[in-house]
């Protein structure tokens, strides 16, 4: 699909035409990644962060946040839960702690890789190349680092530099690929100041970076952040791209059509803006992954990157059963196992391009 076609779909409002777009994405999803929906156990192991992203509730300057880092026994408990539920991947997510949590992180990766057959995904922000290599050598399989928006000026506004560190997320995505990680990125939809052209360019950048997975979620204003305050004081006419379910679904569907062999999660932010129907809608518009939250309840409220995060208080088994029943309703199956993206398997030489054979 050309940039101009993507752009005109992003601006499309005709619900019949959009229903066609979503159906096309669903057909392609079925052909390329099948009916399996991979469930990844998400552990938000720490909310300690050195960054000051203007959109994010756990930014360093938010002094109302109670900072935590899970103990090893809490990690063991959450990992056991993931195993009991049959999940094949554990996602370790945190604020960006840099060197501070590095030894701890190595210990957690080692524990999971020696005690379980699970794939490990890291979502811990920017790190030194040598540290990324070390984590990969210890067995970490995947890394998620959203570039948030391809508009450099907007990125600098929402991700201001801290001390003398300049951010280079695109550079890190390239390094991760060279090291051998399966690499994911993603964006937010409806950031104040973001245009339709920016979103079309985001999809072009997914392609250029040759990514294996992309997380796409609506921007949700957090009143305790500078961007949240700006958003809440904007007049309706000042908002260009809506931060809605439909707008996010358009991005998911177009990404599936443009990059058919990638893994696309139906995100918690999508679920949050859609009154608990977002997971299902995302899965029907091209997505094939869900990341149920396994963070201990005692810590959930402290990982409030945006308010009213869906599933925050839902018991792990209840959430799991809700997801599995909704998959059954849609004729989909839980994809237990590692669930690598076909794109990665081709890129890393494990699978021939013709994966229908
Ligand atoms: N609204 C939506 N998504 C957010 N994230 C962080 N804060 C918000 C917010 N207010 C997303 C970012 C980040 C991911 C871990 O969570 O895209 O990369």
Short mmCIF file of C-alpha atoms and ligand atoms in Angstrom, two decimals, residues 53-58 93-94 123 144-148 169 186-189 215 217-222 225 227-228 269 303-307, ligand 1:
data_model
loop_
_atom_site.label_atom_id
_atom_site.label_comp_id
_atom_site.label_asym_id
_atom_site.label_seq_id
_atom_site.Cartn_x
_atom_site.Cartn_y
_atom_site.Cartn_z
CA UNK A 53 8.03 11.71 29.11
CA UNK A 54 5.31 14.32 29.20
CA UNK A 55 2.54 11.77 28.52
CA UNK A 56 3.45 9.13 31.07
CA UNK A 57 2.11 8.85 34.62
CA UNK A 58 5.28 7.23 36.01
CA UNK A 93 8.23 -4.21 31.60
CA UNK A 94 9.41 -1.26 33.71
CA UNK A 123 10.39 -3.54 27.64
CA UNK A 144 10.01 -3.77 22.78
CA UNK A 145 10.83 -0.09 22.43
CA UNK A 146 8.13 2.13 20.98
CA UNK A 147 9.32 5.12 18.96
CA UNK A 148 5.91 6.65 19.90
CA UNK A 169 15.29 4.98 20.09
CA UNK A 186 5.00 1.00 18.26
CA UNK A 187 3.20 4.30 18.51
CA UNK A 188 0.43 6.15 20.27
CA UNK A 189 -2.57 7.43 18.32
CA UNK A 215 2.16 -2.16 19.55
CA UNK A 217 -2.58 2.12 21.29
CA UNK A 218 -4.57 5.32 21.75
CA UNK A 219 -2.95 8.13 23.74
CA UNK A 220 -4.81 8.42 27.05
CA UNK A 221 -4.38 11.74 28.92
CA UNK A 222 -3.03 11.45 32.47
CA UNK A 225 1.35 15.01 33.40
CA UNK A 227 0.73 16.60 28.11
CA UNK A 228 -2.36 15.37 29.94
CA UNK A 269 -4.83 1.03 26.03
CA UNK A 303 2.06 1.42 37.52
CA UNK A 304 -0.45 3.98 36.36
CA UNK A 305 1.02 5.15 33.05
CA UNK A 306 -2.51 6.42 32.27
CA UNK A 307 -5.68 6.50 34.40
N1 LIG B 1 -1.45 6.82 27.03
C1 LIG B 1 -1.26 5.77 26.21
N2 LIG B 1 -0.14 5.02 26.18
C2 LIG B 1 0.84 5.36 27.04
N3 LIG B 1 2.05 4.83 27.24
C3 LIG B 1 2.66 5.51 28.22
N4 LIG B 1 1.86 6.49 28.67
C4 LIG B 1 0.71 6.43 27.95
C5 LIG B 1 -0.49 7.19 27.90
N5 LIG B 1 -0.68 8.23 28.73
C6 LIG B 1 2.58 3.76 26.39
C7 LIG B 1 3.81 4.28 25.62
C8 LIG B 1 4.92 3.38 26.12
C9 LIG B 1 4.17 2.15 26.54
C10 LIG B 1 4.91 1.26 27.47
O1 LIG B 1 3.01 2.66 27.15
O2 LIG B 1 3.60 4.09 24.23
O3 LIG B 1 5.90 3.11 25.15
#
